[in-house]
Coordinates of C-alpha atoms in Angstrom, one line a residue:
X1 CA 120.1 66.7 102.5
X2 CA 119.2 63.2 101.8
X3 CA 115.2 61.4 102.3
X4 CA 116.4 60.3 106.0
X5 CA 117.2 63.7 106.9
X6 CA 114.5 65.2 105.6
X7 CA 111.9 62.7 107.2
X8 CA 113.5 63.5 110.2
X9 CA 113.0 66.5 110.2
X10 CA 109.2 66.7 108.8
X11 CA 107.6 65.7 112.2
X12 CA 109.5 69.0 113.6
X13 CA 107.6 71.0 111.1
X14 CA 104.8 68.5 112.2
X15 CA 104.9 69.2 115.6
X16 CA 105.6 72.7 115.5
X17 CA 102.0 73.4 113.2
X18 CA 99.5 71.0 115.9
X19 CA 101.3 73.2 118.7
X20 CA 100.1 76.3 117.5
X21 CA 97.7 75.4 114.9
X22 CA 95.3 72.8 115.4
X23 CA 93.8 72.3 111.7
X24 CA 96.6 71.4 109.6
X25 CA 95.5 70.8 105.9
X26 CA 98.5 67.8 105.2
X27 CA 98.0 66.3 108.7
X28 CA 96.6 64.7 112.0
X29 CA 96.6 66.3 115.6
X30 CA 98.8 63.3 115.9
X31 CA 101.3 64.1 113.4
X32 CA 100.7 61.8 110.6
X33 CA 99.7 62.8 107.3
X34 CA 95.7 62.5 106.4
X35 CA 95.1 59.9 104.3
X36 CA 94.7 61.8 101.5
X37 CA 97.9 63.0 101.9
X38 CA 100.0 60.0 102.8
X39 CA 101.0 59.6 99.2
X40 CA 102.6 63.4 98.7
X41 CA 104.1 63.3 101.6
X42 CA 105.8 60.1 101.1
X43 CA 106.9 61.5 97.3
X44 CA 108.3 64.5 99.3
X45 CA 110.3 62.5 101.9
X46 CA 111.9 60.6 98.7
X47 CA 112.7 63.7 96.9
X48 CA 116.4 64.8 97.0
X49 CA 116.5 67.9 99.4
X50 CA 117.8 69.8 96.6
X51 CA 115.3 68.5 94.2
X52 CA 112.6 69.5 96.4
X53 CA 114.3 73.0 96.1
X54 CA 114.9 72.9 93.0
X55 CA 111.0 72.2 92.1
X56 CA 109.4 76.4 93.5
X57 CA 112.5 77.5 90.7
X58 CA 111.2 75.4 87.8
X59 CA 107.9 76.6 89.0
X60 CA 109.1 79.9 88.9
X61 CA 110.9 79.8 85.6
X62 CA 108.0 78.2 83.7
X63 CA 105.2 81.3 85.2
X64 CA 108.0 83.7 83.1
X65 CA 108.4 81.5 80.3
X66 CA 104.3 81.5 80.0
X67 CA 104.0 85.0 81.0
X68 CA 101.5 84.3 84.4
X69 CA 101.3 88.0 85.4
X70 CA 99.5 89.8 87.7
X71 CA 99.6 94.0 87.9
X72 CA 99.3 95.6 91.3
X73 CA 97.3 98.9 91.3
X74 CA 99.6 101.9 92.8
X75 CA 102.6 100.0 92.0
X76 CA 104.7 103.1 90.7
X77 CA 106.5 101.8 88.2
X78 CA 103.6 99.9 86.5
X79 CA 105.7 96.5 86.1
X80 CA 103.7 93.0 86.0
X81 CA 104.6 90.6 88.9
X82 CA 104.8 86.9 88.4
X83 CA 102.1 85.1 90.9
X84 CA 104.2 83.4 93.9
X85 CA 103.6 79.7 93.2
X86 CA 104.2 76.9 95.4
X87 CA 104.7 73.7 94.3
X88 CA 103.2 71.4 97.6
X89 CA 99.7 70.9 96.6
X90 CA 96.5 70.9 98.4
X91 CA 94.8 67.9 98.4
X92 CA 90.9 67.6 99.0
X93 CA 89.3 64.2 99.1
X94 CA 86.3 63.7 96.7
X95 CA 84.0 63.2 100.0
X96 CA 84.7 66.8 101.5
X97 CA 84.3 68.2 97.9
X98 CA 81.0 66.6 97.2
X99 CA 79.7 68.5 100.3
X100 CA 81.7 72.2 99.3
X101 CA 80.3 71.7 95.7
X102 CA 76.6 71.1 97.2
X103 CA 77.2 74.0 99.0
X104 CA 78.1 76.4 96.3
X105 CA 75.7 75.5 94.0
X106 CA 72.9 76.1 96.3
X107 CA 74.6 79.2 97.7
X108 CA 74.9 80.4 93.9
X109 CA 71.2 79.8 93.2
X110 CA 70.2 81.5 96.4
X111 CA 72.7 84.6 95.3
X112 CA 71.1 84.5 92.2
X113 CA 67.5 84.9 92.8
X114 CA 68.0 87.1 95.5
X115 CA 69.3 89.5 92.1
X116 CA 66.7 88.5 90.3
X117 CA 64.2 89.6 93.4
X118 CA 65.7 92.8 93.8
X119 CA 65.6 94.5 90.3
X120 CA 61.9 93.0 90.3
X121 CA 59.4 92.3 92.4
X122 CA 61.8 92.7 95.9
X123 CA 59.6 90.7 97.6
X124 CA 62.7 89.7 100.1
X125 CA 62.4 93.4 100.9
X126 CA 58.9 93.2 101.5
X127 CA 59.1 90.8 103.8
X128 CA 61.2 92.7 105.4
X129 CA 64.2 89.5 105.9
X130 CA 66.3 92.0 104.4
X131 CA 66.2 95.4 105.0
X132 CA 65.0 97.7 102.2
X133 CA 67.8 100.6 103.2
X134 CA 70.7 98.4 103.3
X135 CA 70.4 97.2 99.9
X136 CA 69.0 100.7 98.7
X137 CA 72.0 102.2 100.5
X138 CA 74.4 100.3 98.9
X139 CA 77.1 101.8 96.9
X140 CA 76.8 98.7 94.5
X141 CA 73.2 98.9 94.2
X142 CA 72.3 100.4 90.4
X143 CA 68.9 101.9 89.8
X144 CA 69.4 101.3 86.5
X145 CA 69.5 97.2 86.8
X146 CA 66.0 97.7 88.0
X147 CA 63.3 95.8 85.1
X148 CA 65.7 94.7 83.1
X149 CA 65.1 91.1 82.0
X150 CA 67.5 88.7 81.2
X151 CA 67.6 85.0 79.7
X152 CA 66.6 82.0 82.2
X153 CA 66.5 85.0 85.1
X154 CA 70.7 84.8 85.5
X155 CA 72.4 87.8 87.2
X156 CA 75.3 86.0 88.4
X157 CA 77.2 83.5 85.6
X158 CA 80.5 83.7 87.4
X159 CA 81.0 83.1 91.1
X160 CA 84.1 83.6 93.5
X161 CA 83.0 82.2 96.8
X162 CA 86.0 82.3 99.3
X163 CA 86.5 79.8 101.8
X164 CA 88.2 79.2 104.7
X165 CA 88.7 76.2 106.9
X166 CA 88.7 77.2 110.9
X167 CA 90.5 74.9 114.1
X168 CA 86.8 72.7 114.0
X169 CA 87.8 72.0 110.2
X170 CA 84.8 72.7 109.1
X171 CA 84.3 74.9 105.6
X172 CA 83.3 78.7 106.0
X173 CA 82.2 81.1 103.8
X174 CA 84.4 84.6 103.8
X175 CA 83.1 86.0 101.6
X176 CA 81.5 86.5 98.0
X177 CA 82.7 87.4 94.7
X178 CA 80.1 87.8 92.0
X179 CA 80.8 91.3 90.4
X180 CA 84.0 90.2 88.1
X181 CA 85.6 87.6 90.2
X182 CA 89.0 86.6 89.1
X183 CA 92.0 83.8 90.0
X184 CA 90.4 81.3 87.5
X185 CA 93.5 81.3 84.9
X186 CA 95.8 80.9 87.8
X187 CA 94.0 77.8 88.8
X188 CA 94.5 76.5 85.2
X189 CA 98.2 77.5 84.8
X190 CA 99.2 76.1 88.1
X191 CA 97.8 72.8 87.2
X192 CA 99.7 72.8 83.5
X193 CA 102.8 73.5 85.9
X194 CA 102.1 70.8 88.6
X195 CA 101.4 68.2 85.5
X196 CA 105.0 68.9 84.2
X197 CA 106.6 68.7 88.0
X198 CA 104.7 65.9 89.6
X199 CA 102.8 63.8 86.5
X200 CA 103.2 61.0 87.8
X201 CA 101.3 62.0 91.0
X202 CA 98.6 63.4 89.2
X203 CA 98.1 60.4 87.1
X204 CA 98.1 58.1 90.8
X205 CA 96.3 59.9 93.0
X206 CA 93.3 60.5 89.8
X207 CA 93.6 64.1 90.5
X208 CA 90.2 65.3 88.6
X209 CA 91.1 67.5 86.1
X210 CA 90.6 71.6 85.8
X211 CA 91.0 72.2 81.5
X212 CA 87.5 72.2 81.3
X213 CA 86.9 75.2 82.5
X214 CA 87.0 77.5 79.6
X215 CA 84.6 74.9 77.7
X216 CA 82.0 75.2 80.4
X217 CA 82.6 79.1 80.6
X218 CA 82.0 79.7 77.3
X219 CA 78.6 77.0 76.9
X220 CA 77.6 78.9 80.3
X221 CA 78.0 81.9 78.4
X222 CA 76.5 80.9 74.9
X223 CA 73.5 79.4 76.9
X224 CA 72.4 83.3 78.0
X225 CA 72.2 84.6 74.2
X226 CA 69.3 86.6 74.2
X227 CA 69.1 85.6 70.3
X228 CA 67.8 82.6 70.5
X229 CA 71.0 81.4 67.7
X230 CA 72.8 78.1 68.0
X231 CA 75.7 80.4 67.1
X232 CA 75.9 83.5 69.5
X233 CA 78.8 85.9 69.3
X234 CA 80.2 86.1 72.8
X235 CA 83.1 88.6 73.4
X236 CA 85.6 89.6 76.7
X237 CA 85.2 93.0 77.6
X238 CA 88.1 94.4 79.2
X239 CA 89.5 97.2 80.7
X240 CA 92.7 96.9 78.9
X241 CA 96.4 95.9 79.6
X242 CA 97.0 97.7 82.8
X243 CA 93.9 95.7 84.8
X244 CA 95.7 93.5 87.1
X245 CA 93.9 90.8 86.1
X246 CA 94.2 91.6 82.4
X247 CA 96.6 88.5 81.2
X248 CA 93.3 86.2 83.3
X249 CA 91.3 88.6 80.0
X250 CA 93.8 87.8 77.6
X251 CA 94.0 83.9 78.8
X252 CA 90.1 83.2 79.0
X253 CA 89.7 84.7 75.2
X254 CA 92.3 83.2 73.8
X255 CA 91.2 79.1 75.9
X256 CA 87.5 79.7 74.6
X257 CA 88.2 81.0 71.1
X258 CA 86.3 84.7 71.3
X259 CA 87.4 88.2 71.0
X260 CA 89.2 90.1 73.8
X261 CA 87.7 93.5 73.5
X262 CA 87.7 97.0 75.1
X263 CA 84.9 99.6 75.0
X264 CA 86.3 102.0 71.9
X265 CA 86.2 98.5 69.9
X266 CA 82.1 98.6 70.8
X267 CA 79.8 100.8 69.3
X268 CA 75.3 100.6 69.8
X269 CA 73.2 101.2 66.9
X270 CA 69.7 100.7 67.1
X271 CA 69.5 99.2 70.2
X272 CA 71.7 96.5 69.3
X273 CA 75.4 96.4 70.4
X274 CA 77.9 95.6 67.7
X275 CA 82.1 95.1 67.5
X276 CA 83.8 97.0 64.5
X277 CA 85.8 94.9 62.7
X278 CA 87.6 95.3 59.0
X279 CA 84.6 93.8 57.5
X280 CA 82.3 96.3 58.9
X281 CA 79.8 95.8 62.1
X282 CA 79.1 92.7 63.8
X283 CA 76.1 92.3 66.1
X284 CA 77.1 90.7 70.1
X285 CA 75.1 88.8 71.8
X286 CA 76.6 88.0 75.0
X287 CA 79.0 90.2 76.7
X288 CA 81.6 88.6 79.1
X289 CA 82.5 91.8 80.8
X290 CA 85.5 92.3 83.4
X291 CA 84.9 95.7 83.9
X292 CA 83.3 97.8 86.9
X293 CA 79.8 98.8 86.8
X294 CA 81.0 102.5 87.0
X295 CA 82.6 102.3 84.0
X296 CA 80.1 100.2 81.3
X297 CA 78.3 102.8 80.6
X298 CA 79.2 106.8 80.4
X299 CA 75.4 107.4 79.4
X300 CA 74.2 106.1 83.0
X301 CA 77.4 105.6 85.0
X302 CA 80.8 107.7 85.1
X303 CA 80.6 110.2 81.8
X304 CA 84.2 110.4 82.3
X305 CA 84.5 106.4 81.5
X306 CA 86.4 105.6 78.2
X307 CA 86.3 101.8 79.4
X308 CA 82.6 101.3 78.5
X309 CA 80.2 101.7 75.4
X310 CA 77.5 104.7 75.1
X311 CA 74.5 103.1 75.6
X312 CA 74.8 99.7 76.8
X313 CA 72.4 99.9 79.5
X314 CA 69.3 100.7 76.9
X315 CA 70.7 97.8 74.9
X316 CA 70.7 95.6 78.1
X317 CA 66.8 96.9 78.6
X318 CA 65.7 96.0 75.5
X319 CA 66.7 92.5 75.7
X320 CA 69.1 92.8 72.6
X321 CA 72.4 91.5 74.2
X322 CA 73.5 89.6 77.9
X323 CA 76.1 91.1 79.8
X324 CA 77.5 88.8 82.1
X325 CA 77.9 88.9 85.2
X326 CA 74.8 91.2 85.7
X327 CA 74.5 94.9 85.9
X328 CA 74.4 95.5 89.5
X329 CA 75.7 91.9 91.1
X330 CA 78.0 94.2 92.7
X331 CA 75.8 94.2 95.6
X332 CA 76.3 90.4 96.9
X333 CA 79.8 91.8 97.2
X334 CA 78.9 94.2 99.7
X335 CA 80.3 92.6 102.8
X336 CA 77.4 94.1 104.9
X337 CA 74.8 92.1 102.7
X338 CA 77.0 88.8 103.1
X339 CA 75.4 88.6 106.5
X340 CA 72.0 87.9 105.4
X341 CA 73.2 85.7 103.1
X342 CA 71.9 82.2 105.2
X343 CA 68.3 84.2 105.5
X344 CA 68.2 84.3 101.8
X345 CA 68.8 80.6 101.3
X346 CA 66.2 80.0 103.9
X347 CA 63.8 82.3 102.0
X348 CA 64.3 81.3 98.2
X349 CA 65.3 78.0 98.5
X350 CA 63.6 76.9 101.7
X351 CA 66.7 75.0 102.9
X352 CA 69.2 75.2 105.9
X353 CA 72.8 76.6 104.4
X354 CA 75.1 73.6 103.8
X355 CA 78.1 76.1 104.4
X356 CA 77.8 78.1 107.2
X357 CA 79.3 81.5 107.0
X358 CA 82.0 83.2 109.4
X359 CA 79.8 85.1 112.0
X360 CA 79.6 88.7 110.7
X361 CA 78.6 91.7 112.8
X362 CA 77.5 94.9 111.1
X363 CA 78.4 97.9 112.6
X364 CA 75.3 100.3 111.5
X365 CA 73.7 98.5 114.6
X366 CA 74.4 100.9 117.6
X367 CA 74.2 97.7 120.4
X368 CA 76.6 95.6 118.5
X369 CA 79.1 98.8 117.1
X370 CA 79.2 99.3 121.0
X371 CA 80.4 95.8 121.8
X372 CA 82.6 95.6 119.0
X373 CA 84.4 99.1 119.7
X374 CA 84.9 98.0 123.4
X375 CA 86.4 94.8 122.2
X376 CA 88.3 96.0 119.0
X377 CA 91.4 94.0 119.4
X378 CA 89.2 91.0 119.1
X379 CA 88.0 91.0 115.5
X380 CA 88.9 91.9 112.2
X381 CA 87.1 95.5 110.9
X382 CA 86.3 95.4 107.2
X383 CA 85.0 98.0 104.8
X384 CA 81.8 96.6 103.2
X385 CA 82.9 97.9 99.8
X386 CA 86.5 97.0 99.7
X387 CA 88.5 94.1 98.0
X388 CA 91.7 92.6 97.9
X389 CA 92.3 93.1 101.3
X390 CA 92.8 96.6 101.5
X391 CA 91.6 98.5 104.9
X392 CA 91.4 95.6 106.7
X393 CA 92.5 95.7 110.1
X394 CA 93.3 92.2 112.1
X395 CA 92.5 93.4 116.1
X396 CA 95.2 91.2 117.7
X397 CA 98.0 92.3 115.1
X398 CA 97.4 96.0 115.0
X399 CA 99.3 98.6 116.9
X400 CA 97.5 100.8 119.2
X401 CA 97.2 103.7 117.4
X402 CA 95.7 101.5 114.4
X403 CA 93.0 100.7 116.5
X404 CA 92.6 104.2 117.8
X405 CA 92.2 105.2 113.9
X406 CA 90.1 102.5 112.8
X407 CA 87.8 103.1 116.1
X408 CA 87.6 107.1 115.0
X409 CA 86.5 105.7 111.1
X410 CA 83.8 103.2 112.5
X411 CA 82.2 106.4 114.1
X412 CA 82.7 108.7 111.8
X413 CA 80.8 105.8 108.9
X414 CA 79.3 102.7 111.0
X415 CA 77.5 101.6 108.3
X416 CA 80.8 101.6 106.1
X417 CA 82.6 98.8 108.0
X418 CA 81.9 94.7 109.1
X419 CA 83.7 93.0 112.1
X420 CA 84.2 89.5 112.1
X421 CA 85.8 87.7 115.0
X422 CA 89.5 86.1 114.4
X423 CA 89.6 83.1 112.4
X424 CA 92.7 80.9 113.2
X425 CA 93.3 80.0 109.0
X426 CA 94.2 76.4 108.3
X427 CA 97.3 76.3 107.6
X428 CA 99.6 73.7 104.8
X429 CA 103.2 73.3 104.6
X430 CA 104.7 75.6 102.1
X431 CA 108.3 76.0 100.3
X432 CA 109.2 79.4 101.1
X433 CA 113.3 78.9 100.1
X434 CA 115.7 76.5 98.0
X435 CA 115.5 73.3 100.3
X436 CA 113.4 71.1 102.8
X437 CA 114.2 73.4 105.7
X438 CA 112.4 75.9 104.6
X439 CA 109.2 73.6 104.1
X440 CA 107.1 75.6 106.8
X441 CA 103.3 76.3 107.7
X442 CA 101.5 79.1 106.3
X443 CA 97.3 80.2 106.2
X444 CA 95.4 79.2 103.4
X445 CA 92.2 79.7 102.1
X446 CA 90.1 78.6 99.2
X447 CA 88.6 80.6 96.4
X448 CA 86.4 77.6 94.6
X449 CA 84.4 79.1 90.8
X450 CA 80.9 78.1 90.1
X451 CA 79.2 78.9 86.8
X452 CA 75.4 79.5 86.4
X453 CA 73.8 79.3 82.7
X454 CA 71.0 76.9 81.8
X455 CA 72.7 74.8 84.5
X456 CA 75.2 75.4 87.1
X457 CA 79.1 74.0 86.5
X458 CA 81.5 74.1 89.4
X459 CA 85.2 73.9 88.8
X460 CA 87.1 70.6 90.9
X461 CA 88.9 72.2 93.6
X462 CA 89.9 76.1 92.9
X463 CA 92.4 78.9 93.6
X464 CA 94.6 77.7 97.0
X465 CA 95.8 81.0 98.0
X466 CA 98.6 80.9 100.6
X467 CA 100.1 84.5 102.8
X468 CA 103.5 83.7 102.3
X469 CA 104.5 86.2 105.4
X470 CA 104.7 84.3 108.3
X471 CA 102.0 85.0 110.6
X472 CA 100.1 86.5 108.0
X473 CA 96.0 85.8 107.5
X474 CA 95.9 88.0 104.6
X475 CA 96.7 85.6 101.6
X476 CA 95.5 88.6 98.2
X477 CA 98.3 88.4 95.8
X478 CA 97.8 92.2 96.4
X479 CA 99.0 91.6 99.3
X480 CA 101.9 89.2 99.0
X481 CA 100.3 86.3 98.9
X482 CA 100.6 83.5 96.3
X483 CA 99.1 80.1 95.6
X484 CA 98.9 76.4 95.4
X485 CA 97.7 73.8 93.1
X486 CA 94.1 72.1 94.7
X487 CA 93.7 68.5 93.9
X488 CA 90.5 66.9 94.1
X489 CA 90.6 63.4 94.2
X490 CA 88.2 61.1 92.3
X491 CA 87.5 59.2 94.7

């Protein structure tokens, strides 16, 4: 298929997305690509059919050649899966990302003292703009975070927020990822891929760069050392090779120059927390941990843990090493708390949200349960302790007896489960086969990273994730979903 044919045929695939989808990431109600965009589009129409084909393989080849893997948990035969990748980028012009990076940062610092707050004082519980049995009641609420002090008052160093882009066009929050958020190495990889594929692009369209991530991770990291030393020892704690998001571990070590280590490579002594190498004991001062609450510490947590270190949690309390994120962050990812999250940058920062956040009802409230449970095929119901978008259930997709099953588990737990009305996803066009007929639409969504040390850092741009399934609003690579490269443009 030659450029003619194919530019022919893109204002089918135009046509077809403003029919049903109003908010089109690549372009206008009209048809005609955003500004931003013009420039891709026109370096797809150029492209050879085949070429344009031939450009998801390349992609595909070079993910096995670096080994970008990803394990699914319950997968039976325990194989890694290369992350679907495709190769049409998301652009976001540097106006719209000034305003989404403004809006992290402050919703970051809010997240952050409402942490701070609760293992102290609590006075956000006092006040009663939060209330006390919710967070108490929590699952991801740890007794033991509460007193602990940590350097410049930072619980959350790493942030996840997802974002999603509604019919309006206007940025949403989803949700919140603060507990061990992951995607960043994918964001990184894709763009080493895209440079090879498209330089030239890059290079035009001053596409602001992403390889400074593990630089401002680690001095994010460094900057917490409760040791006061221009030198800190800073280590990755993981679970180990089975983790899905274990080669992200392996990647992040390796990018900022520290150890990648598990718990039996830990050991405390003296209220200190040390790493056994072949030269004996070496003191840590900051802990980059990817591993569960549940699981640091068999002293406090699970005694049936071998993923954590004995003792961590009176090393944390005496002030002797950072872990990072937090003990206890875990409860900003409770999707039941993400509903007061505008109230608590009202309270702690005294300032309206710059991004709102998708309308969230919680079910523990017997007049709203009702009105959701009459109108069930309306919303999407969502346990407020899940992730990766398991036991979500999309109203208007599920089959009767779905409903009828999730209906019987919102009474049986109310306080267990979320409902948030249908968001029509923006959608971009993605390469789903070998040529430039299978160019088509599918929902994206946005998971940007923001770090928090002395100062906050917020990658350009972040993980594009894309449902590959057509139709499909759930876009967790857990759940077939895959990503784009996100270009944000200089100016």
């Amino acid at each position: 298929m030659d450029a003619q044919r194919l530019s022919n045929q893109m204002p089918e695939l135009k046509a077809s997305v403003v029919a049903d989808l109003p908010m089109n990431e690549m372009f206008e109600l009209d048809g005609h690509p955003r500004p931003e965009c013009a420039r891709v589009v026109n370096y797809l129409l150029s492209m050879d059919a085949r070429r344009l084909g031939d450009l998801g393989e390349r992609a595909h080849e070079m993910f096995l050649r670096m080994g970008v893997t990803f394990n699914v948990y319950g997968n039976e035969d325990g194989s890694e899966r290369i992350f679907p990748f495709d190769p049409v980028p998301r652009i976001i012009p540097a106006n719209v990302w000034a305003r989404i990076e403004a809006g992290l940062i402050q919703r970051v610092r809010a997240l952050n003292a409402f942490m701070a707050d609760i293992y102290g004082e609590g006075a956000i519980l006092k006040d009663n703009v939060v209330p006390r049995d919710l967070i108490i009641g929590s699952p991801q609420f740890r007794h033991a975070a509460v007193g602990i002090k940590l350097p410049h008052n930072t619980f959350v160093t790493v942030a996840g927020i997802d974002l999603v882009r509604g019919a309006d066009g206007r940025f949403m929050v989803l949700e919140d990822n603060v507990r061990t958020p992951s995607g960043v190495s994918y964001v990184i990889q894709n763009r080493v891929i895209m440079t090879r594929l498209m330089p030239e692009l890059i290079r035009a369209l001053k596409v602001r760069s992403v390889e400074q991530y593990p630089a401002d991770l680690l001095a994010s990291l460094r900057e917490l050392s409760p040791s006061g030393s221009s030198d800190p020892t800073v280590v990755v704690l993981t679970p180990g090779p089975f983790n899905s998001a274990f080669f992200e571990h392996v990647f992040l070590s390796q990018q900022m120059g520290v150890d990648l280590v598990e718990g039996r490579d830990l050991v405390c002594v003296d209220h200190k927390l040390f790493m056994k190498t072949v030269y004996g004991l070496r003191q840590i001062d900051v802990v980059y941990r990817r591993v569960d609450d549940d699981f640091l510490d068999p002293v406090v947590f699970r005694p049936d843990s071998l993923l954590g270190v004995s003792g961590l949690t009176g090393v944390l309390r005496a002030g002797k090493v950072v872990v990072a994120n937090a003990l206890g962050t875990g409860i900003a990812d409770d999707k039941a708390v993400f509903a007061y999250t505008p109230r608590m940058i009202e309270y702690y920062l005294n300032e309206e949200p710059i991004i709102p956040i998708v309308e969230t009802h919680l079910l523990r409230d017997p007049e709203v349960r009702e009105h959701v449970l009459r109108n069930l095929d309306r919303y999407v119901v969502k346990p407020t302790g899940a992730s990766g978008g398991y036991g979500v259930v999309i109203g208007p997709k599920a089959s009767a007896q779905e409903l009828d099953e999730t209906r019987a588990r919102i009474e049986r737990d109310p306080a267990a489960f979320i409902a948030q009305p249908v968001i029509q996803l923006s959608v971009h066009p993605t390469l789903t086969g070998s040529d430039a007929s299978n160019l088509v639409p599918r929902h994206v969504d946005l998971r940007p990273f923001v770090l928090l040390g002395a100062k906050p850092r917020v990658l350009p741009g972040g993980l594009t994730r894309v449902a590959l399934r057509e139709g499909s609003l759930i876009v967790n690579s857990s759940q077939g979903g895959g990503s784009k490269d996100t270009w944000v443009l200089e100016n």
